[in-house]
Coordinates of C-alpha atoms and ligand atoms in Angstrom, one line a residue:
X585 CA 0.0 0.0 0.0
X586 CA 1.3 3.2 -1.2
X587 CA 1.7 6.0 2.2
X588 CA -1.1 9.2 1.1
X589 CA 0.9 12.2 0.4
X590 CA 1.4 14.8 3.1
X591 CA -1.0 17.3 3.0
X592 CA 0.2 20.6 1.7
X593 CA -2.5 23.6 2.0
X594 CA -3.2 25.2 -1.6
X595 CA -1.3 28.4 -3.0
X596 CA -2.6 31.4 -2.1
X597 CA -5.6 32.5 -4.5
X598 CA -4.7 36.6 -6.4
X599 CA -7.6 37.7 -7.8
X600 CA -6.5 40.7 -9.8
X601 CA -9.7 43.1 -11.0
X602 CA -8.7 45.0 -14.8
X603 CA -7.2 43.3 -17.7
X604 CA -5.7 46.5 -18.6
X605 CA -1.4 47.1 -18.5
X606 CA -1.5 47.5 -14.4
X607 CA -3.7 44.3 -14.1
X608 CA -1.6 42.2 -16.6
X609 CA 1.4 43.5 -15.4
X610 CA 1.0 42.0 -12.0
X611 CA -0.3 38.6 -13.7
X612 CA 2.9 38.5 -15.6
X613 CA 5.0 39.4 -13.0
X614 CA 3.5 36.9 -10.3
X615 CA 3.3 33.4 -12.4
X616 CA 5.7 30.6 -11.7
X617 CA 5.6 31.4 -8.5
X618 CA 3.3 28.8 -6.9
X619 CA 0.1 31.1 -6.8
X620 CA -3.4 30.3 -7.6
X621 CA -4.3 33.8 -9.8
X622 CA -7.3 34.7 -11.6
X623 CA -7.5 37.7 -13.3
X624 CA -11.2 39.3 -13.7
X625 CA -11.8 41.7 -16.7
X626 CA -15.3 43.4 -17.2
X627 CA -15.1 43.7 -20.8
X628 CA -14.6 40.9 -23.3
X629 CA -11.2 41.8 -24.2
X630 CA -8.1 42.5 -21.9
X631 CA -5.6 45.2 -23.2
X632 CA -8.1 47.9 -21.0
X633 CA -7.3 51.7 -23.1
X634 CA -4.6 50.3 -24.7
X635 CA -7.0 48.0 -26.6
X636 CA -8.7 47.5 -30.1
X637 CA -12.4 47.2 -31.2
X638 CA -13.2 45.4 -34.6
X639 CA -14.1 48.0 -37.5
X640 CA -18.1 46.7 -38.5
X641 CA -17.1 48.2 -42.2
X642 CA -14.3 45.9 -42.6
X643 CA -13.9 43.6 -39.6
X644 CA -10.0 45.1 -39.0
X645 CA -8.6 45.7 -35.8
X646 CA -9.1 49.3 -35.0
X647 CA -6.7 50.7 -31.6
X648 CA -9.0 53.5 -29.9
X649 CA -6.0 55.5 -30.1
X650 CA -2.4 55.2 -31.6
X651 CA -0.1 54.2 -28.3
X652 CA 3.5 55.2 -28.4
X653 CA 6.1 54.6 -25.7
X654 CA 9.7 55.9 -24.9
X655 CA 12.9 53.6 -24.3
X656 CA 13.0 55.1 -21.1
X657 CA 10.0 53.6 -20.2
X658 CA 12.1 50.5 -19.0
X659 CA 9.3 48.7 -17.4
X660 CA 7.3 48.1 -20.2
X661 CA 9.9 47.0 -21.9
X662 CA 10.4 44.2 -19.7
X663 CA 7.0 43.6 -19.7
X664 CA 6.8 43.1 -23.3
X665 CA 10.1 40.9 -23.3
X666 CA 8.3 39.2 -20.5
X667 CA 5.2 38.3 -22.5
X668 CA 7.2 37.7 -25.9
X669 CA 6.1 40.6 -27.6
X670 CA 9.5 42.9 -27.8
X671 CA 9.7 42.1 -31.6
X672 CA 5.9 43.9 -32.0
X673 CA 7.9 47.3 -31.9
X674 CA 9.7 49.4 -33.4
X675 CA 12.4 52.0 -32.5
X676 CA 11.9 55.2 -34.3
X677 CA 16.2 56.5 -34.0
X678 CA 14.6 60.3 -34.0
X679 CA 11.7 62.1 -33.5
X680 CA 10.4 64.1 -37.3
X681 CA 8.5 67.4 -36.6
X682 CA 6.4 69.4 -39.0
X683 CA 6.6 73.0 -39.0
X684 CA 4.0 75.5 -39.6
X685 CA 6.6 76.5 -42.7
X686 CA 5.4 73.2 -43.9
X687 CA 10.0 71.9 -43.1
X688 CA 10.5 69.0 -41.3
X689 CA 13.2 68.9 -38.1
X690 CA 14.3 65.2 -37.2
X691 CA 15.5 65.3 -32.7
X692 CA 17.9 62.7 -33.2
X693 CA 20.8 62.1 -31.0
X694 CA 24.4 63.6 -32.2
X695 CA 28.1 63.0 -31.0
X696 CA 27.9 64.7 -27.6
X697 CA 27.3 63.0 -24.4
X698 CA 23.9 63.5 -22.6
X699 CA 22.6 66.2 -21.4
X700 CA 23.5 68.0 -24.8
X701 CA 23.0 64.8 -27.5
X702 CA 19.9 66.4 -28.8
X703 CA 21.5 69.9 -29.1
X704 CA 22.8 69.6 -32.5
X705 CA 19.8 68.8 -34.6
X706 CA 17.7 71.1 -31.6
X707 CA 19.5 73.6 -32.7
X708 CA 19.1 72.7 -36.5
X709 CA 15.3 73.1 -36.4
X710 CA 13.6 75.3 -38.4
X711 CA 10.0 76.1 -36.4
X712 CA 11.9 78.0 -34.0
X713 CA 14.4 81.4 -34.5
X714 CA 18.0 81.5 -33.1
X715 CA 16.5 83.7 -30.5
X716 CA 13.4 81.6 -29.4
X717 CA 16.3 78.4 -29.3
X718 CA 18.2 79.9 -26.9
X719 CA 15.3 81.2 -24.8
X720 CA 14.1 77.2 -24.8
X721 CA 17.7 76.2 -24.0
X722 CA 17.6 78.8 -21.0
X723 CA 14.1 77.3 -19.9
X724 CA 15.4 73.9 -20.1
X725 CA 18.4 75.6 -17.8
X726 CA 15.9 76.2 -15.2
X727 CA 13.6 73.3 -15.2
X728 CA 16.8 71.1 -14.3
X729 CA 16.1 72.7 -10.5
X730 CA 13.3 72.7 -8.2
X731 CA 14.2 75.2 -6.3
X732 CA 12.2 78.1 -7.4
X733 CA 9.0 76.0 -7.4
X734 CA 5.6 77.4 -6.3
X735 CA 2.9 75.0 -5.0
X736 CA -0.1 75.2 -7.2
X737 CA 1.6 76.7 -9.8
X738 CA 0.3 75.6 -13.4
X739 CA 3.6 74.8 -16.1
X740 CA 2.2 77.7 -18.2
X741 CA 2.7 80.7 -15.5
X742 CA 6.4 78.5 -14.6
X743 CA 7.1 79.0 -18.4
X744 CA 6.2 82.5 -18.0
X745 CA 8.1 83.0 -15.0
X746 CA 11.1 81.9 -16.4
X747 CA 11.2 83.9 -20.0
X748 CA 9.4 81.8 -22.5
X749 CA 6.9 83.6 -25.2
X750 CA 3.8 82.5 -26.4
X751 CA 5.5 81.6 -29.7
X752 CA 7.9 78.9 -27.6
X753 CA 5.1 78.3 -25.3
X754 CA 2.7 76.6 -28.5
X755 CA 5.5 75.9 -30.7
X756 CA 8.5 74.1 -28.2
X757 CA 6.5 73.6 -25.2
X758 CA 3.4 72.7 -25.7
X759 CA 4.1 70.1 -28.8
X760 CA 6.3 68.2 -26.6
X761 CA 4.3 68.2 -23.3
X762 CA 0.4 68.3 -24.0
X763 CA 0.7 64.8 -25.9
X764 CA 3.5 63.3 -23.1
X765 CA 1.2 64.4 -20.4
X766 CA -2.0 64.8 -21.9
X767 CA -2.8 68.1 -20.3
X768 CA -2.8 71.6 -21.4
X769 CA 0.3 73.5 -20.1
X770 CA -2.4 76.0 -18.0
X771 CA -3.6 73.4 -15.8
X772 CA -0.4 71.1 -16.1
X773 CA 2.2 70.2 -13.0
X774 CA 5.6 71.3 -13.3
X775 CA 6.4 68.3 -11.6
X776 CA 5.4 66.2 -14.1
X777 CA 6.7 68.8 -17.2
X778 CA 10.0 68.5 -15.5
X779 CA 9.9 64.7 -15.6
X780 CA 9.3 64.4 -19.0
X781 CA 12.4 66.6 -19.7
X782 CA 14.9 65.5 -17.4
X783 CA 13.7 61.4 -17.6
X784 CA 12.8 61.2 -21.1
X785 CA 15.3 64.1 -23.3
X786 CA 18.2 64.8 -20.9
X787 CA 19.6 62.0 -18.8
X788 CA 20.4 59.4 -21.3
X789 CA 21.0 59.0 -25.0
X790 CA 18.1 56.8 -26.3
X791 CA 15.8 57.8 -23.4
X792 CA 13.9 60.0 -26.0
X793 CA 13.7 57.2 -28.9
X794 CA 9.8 56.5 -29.4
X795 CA 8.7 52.9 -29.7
X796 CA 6.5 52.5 -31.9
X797 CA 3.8 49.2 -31.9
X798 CA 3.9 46.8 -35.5
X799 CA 0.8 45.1 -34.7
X800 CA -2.7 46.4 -33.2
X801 CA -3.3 47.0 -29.6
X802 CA -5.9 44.1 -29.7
X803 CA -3.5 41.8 -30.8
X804 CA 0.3 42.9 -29.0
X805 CA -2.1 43.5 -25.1
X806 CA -5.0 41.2 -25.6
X807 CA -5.6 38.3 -27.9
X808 CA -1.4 37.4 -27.5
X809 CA -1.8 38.0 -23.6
X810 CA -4.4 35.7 -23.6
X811 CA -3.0 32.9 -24.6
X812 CA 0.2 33.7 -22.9
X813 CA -1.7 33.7 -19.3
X814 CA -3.7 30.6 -20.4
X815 CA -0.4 28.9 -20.8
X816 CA 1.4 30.1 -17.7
X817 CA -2.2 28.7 -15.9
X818 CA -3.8 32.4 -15.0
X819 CA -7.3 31.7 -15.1
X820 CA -8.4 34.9 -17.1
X821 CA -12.3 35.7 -17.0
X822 CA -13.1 37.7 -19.7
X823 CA -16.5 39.6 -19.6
X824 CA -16.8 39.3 -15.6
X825 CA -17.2 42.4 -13.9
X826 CA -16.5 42.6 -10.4
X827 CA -19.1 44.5 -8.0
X828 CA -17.2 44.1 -4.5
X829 CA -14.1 43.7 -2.7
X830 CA -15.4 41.8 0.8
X831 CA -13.9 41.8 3.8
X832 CA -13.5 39.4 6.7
X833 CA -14.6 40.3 10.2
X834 CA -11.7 41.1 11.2
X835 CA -11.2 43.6 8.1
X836 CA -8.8 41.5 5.7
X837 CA -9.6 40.4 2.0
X838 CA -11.9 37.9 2.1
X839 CA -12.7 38.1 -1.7
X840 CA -15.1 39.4 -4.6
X841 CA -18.7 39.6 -5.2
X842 CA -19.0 39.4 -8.9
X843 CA -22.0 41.0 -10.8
X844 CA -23.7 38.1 -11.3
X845 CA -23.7 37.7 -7.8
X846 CA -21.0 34.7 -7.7
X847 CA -18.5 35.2 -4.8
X848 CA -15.0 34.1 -5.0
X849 CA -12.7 33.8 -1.7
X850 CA -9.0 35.3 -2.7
X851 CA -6.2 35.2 -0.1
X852 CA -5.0 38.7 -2.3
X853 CA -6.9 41.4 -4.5
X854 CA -5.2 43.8 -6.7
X855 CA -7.6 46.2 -7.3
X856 CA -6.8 47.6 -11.1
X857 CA -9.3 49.2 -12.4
X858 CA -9.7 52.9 -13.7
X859 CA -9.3 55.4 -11.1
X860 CA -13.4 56.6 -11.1
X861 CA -14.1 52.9 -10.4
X862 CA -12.4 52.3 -7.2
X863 CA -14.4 53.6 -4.6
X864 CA -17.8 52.1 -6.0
X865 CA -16.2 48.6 -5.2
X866 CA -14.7 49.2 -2.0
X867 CA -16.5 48.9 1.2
X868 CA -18.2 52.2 2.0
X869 CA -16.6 52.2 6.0
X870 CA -13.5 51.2 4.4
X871 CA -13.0 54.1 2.5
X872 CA -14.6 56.8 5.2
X873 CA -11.9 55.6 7.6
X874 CA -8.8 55.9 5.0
X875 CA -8.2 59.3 3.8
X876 CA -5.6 57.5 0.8
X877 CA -8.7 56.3 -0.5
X878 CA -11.1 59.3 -0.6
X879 CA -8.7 61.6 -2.2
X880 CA -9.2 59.4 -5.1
X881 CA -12.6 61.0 -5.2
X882 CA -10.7 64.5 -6.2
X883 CA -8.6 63.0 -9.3
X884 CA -10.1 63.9 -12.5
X885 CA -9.7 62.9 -15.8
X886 CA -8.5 64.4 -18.9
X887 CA -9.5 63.5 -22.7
X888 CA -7.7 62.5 -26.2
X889 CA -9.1 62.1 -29.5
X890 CA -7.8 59.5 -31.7
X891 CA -8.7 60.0 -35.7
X892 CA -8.9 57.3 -38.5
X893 CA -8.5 57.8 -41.8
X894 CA -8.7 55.9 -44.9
X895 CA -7.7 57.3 -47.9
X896 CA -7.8 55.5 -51.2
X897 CA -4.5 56.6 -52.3
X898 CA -1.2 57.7 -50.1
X899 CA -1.6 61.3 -48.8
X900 CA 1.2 61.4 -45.9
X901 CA 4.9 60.9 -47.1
X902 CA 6.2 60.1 -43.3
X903 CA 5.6 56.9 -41.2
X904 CA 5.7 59.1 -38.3
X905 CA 5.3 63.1 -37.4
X906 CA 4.9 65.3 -34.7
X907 CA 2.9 68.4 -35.7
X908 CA 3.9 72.0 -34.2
X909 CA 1.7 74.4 -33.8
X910 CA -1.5 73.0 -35.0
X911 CA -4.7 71.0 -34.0
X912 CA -3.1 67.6 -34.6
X913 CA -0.7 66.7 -32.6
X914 CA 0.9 63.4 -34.1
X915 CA 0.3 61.6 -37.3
X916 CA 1.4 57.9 -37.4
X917 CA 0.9 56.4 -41.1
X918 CA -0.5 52.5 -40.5
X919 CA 0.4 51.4 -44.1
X920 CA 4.1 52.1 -43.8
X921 CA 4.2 51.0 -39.9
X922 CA 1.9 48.0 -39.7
X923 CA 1.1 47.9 -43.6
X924 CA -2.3 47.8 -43.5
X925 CA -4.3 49.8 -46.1
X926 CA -7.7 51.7 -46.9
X927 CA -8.5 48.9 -49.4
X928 CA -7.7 45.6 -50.8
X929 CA -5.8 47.6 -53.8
X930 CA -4.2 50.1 -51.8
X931 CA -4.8 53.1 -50.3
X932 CA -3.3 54.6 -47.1
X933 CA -4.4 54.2 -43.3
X934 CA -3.6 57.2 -41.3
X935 CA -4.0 57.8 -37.5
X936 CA -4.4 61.2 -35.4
X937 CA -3.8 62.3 -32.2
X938 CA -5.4 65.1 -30.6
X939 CA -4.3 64.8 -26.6
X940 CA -5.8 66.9 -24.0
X941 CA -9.0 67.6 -26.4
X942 CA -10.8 69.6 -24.4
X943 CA -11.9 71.9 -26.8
X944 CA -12.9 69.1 -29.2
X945 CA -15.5 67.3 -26.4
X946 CA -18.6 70.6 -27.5
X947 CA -18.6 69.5 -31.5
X948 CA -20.0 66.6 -33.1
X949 CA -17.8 64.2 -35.0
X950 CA -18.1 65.3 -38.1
X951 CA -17.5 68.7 -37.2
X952 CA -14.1 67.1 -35.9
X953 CA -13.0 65.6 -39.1
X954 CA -13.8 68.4 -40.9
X955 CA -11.6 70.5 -39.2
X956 CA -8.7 67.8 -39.3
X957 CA -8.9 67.4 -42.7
X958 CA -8.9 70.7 -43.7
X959 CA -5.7 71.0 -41.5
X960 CA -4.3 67.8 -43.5
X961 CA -4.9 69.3 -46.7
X962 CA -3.0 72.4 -45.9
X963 CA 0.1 70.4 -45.1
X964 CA -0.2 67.8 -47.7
X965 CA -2.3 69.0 -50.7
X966 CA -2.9 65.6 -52.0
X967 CA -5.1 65.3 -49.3
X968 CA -7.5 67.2 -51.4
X969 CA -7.5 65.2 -54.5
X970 CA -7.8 62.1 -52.6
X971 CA -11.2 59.7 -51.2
X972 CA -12.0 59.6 -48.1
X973 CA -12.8 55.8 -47.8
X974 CA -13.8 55.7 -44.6
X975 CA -12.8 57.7 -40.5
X976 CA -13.4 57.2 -37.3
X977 CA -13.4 59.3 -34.6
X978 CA -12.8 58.1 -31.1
X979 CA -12.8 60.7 -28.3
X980 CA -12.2 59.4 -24.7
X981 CA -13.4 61.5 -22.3
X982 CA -11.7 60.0 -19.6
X983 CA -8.4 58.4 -21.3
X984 CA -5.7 59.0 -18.5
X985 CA -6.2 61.3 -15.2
X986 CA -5.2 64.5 -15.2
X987 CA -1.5 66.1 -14.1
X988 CA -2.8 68.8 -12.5
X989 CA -0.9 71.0 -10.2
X990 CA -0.4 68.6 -7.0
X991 CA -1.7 65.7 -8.6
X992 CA 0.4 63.4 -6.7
X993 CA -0.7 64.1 -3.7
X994 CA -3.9 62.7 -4.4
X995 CA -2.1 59.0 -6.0
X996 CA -2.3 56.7 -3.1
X997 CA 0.6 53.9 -3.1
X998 CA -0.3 50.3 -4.0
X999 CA -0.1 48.9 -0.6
X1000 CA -3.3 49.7 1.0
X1001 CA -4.1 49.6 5.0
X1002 CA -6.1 46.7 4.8
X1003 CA -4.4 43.3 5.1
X1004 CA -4.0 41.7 1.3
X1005 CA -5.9 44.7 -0.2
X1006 CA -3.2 46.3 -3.2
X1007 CA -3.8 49.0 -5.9
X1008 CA -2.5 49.1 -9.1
X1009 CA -3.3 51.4 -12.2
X1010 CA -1.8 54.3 -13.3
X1011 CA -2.7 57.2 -11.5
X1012 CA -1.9 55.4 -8.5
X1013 CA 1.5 56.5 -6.8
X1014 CA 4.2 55.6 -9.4
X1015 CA 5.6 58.9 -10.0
X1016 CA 4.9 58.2 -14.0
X1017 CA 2.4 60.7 -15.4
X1018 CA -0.7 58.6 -17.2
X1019 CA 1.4 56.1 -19.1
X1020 CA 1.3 52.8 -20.2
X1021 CA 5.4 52.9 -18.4
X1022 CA 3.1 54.1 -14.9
X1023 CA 0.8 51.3 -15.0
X1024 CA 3.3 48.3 -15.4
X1025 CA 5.1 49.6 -12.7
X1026 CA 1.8 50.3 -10.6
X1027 CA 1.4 46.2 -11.5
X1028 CA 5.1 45.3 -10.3
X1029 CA 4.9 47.4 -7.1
X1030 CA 1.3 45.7 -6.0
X1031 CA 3.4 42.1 -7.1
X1032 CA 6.0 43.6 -4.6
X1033 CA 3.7 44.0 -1.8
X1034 CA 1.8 40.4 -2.6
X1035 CA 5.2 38.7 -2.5
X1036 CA 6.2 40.2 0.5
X1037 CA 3.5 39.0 2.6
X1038 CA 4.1 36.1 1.7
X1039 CA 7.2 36.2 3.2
X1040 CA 9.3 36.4 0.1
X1041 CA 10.4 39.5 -0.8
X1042 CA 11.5 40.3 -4.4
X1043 CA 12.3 43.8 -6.3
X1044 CA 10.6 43.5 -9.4
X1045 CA 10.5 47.8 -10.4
X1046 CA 13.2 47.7 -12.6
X1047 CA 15.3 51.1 -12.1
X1048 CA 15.4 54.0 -14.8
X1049 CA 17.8 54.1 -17.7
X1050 CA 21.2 54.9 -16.0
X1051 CA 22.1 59.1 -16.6
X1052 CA 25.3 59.7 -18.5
X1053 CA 28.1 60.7 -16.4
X1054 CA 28.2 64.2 -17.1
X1055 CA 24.2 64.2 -17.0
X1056 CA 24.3 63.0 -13.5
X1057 CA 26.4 65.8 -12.4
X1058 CA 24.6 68.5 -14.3
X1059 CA 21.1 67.5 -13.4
Ligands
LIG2159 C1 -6.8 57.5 -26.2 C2 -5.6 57.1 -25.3 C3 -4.3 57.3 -25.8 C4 -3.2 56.9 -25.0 N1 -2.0 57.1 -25.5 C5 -0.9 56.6 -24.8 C6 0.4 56.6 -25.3 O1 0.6 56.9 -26.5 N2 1.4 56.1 -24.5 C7 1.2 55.7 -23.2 O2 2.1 55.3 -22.5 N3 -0.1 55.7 -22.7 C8 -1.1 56.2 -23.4 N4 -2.4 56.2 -22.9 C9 -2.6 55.8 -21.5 C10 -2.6 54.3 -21.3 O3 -3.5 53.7 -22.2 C11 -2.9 54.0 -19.9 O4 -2.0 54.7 -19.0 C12 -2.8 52.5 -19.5 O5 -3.3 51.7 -20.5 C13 -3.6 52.3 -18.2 O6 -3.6 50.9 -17.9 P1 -4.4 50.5 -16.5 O7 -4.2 49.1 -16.4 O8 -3.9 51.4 -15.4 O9 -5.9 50.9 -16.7 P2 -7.0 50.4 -17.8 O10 -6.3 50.2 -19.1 O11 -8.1 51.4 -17.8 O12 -7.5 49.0 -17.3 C14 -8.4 48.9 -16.3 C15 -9.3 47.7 -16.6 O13 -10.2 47.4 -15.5 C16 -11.4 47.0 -16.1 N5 -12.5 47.1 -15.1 C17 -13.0 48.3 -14.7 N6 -14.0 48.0 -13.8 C18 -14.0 46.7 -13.6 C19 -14.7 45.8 -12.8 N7 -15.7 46.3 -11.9 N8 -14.5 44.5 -12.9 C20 -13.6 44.0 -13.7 N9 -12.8 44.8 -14.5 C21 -13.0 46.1 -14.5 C22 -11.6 47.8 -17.3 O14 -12.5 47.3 -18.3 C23 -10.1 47.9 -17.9 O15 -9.9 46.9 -18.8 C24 -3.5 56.5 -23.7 C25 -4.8 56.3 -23.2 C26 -5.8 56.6 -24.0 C27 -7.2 56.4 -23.5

């Protein structure tokens, strides 16, 4: 007769709420580790806002918005290594711009170390004067230090504080910042403004390089993570909304109630959903007696507008361009990047950004395209000779939270006050601005917290890209 096997008690049961980059994140992060985890998405698709809907006119894969990274975004790069999809990108060497002149600038690194790599071909652009360059550089000068930092004070009156003109303001400022941040530069933190700079332009070489996606949303954050959980044996319920996080008596996570009413015990939750959802699922007490948790209530969100467009013959010469000075912030050319095109015979597929949109969310869609495409056809004429075969506008009203001045004191960290209870998402406290970068590493930290409770401690945040040597002593 064979002797039963000892009894061992089973892994700890994660239940982790949002399939978006936080949620997955934390999945990733926390398999092969002898853990029971389920992840429970609401909608029938996991990728959250970095995600795709199917076009009804031609059954393609449409993003609700193009989504670019950084390579100092060194987190989601290691989540996308992680999850075998590295080779889904690509790495745009410099950054084209589009004057009102109708030029093009490339920001591409030259020979000198960082700080001053992009100084060459900054200085080569052409939608700025010699004069308005140097202001800029002696702006950039100022943002490196804190020091004369006011609370409250939006990036636009800093900017004005420290020499800048309109024409630098919309033309320098405001093209790089308003899409990074997705805030207008009056109600933007210099916190965050300085972040961008320093982190993403200054400190290292490549920090600034854009990494741009090959393959739609849908497919690189959802259909592909799919399978990849399935295989590492996450249990991933697709259209399964959760109503409640419950609590034992003795104020621990006891589990979820899910809509339908189905309760599932969970030794862990991370909590990942969108920042206006939190508090509906949390205990009401709970969140009266932890002021982290009702600040959340002050957070607010701010909106982009992604455009579509589908023209039956190639209007846009670029794969890529940042646009200065004008309604359209970025135009990313689908055909050349992704190859995909308006019709079976040709054609060009185009895609817009509009960040911060405020002043888009009064007019109608149409009213939208028109004004887009009569922007289009100033910079490239053959805009007006060519079909419109089909667009699509997509405004979300609330795509990221907004940086407002003191945002962060509002982000609560992931670790929460109640025993296995852990945040993740990007406006929680990461110290990233609303980016896919800010919610991996709002997944890792919550994986942090899980792992050290359970008595083995890991670092999983992966540290920024390392500052060149004279960067480090000049910033
Ligand atoms: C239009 C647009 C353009 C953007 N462009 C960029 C860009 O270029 N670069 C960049 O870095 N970032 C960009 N972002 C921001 C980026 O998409 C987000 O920072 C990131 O995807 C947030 O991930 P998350 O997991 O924190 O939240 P989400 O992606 O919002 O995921 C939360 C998930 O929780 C689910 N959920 C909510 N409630 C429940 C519930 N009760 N039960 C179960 N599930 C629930 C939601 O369905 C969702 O899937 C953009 C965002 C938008 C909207």
């Amino acid at each position: 007769m064979s002797t039963p096997s000892p009894w061992r008690p089973p892994p700890p049961h994660i239940a982790i709420v949002g399939g978006g980059l936080a949620g997955l994140a934390a999945a990733s992060i926390l398999v092969g580790r002898n853990l029971r985890i389920t992840l429970f998405e609401a909608r029938p698709r996991l990728g959250g806002r970095a995600s795709s809907f199917t076009d009804p006119a031609s059954g393609e894969l449409v993003d609700n918005c193009q989504h670019v990274s950084m390579a100092c975004c060194t987190n989601l790069d290691d989540f996308c290594r992680r999850v075998g999809a590295s080779h889904l990108f690509r790495r745009e060497p410099a950054v084209v711009f589009l004057g009102l002149d109708g030029r093009l600038s490339r920001l591409q690194a030259g020979r000198l170390p960082a700080p001053f790599h992009l100084a060459g071909s900054f200085l080569k652009a052409t939608y700025l004067t010699w004069p308005e360059k140097l202001r800029v550089a002696w702006g950039l000068a100022c943002l490196r230090s804190k020091k004369g930092d006011r609370p409250g004070e939006s990036f636009a009156d800093w900017l004005l504080r420290h020499g800048q003109t309109v024409r630098t303001i919309n033309l320098y400022w405001a093209t790089v910042l308003v899409s990074a941040l997705n805030e207008r530069l009056d109600q933007m933190d210099v916190g965050h403004a300085r972040k961008v700079f320093l982190d993403g332009f200054l400190r290292n070489r490549v920090g600034f390089q854009m990494e741009i996606p090959l393959a739609p949303l849908g497919e690189l954050y959802g259909t592909r993570l799919e399978e990849w959980l399935a295989e590492k044996g996450v249990t991933v319920r697709l259209t399964t909304g959760v109503r409640t996080v419950d609590l034992d008596d003795e104020g621990s996570v006891a589990g979820l109630t899910l809509r339908s009413g189905e309760t599932v015990a969970a030794d862990f939750v991370v909590l990942a959903v969108p920042f206006d959802r939190v508090l509906a699922l949390m205990p009401p007490a709970l969140v009266a007696r932890v002021p982290e948790l009702a600040k959340i209530d002050a957070l607010r969100a701010s909106p982009i507008t992604g455009v579509h467009l589908w023209f039956d013959r190639p209007v846009c010469p670029l794969d890529h361009v940042a646009i200065v000075g004008r309604l359209v912030q970025w135009v990313f050319n689908h055909t050349a990047l992704q190859g995909r095109t308006a019709t079976a015979d040709g054609g060009q597929y185009l895609q817009l950004v509009i960040s911060a949109a405020y002043d888009l969310l009064p007019l109608d869609n149409a009213a939208i395209l028109d004004a887009v495409l009569a922007e289009l056809s100033e910079i490239w004429p053959a805009v007006r000779d060519a079909k419109l075969v089909r667009s699509r506008v997509v405004t979300e009203h609330g795509a990221t939270f907004a940086v407002r001045p003191g945002v962060d004191a509002l982000r609560p960290p992931q670790r929460t006050p109640v025993d296995g209870l852990f945040l993740a998402g990007d406006w929680t406290d990461t110290g990233w601005p609303a980016t896919m970068e800010g919610a991996v590493r709002s997944g890792y930290r919550a994986a942090e917290g899980v792992l050290a409770d359970l008595g083995t401690p890991f670092h999983l945040v992966l540290p920024d890209l390392p500052a060149g040597r004279l960067a480090r002593w000049l910033l």
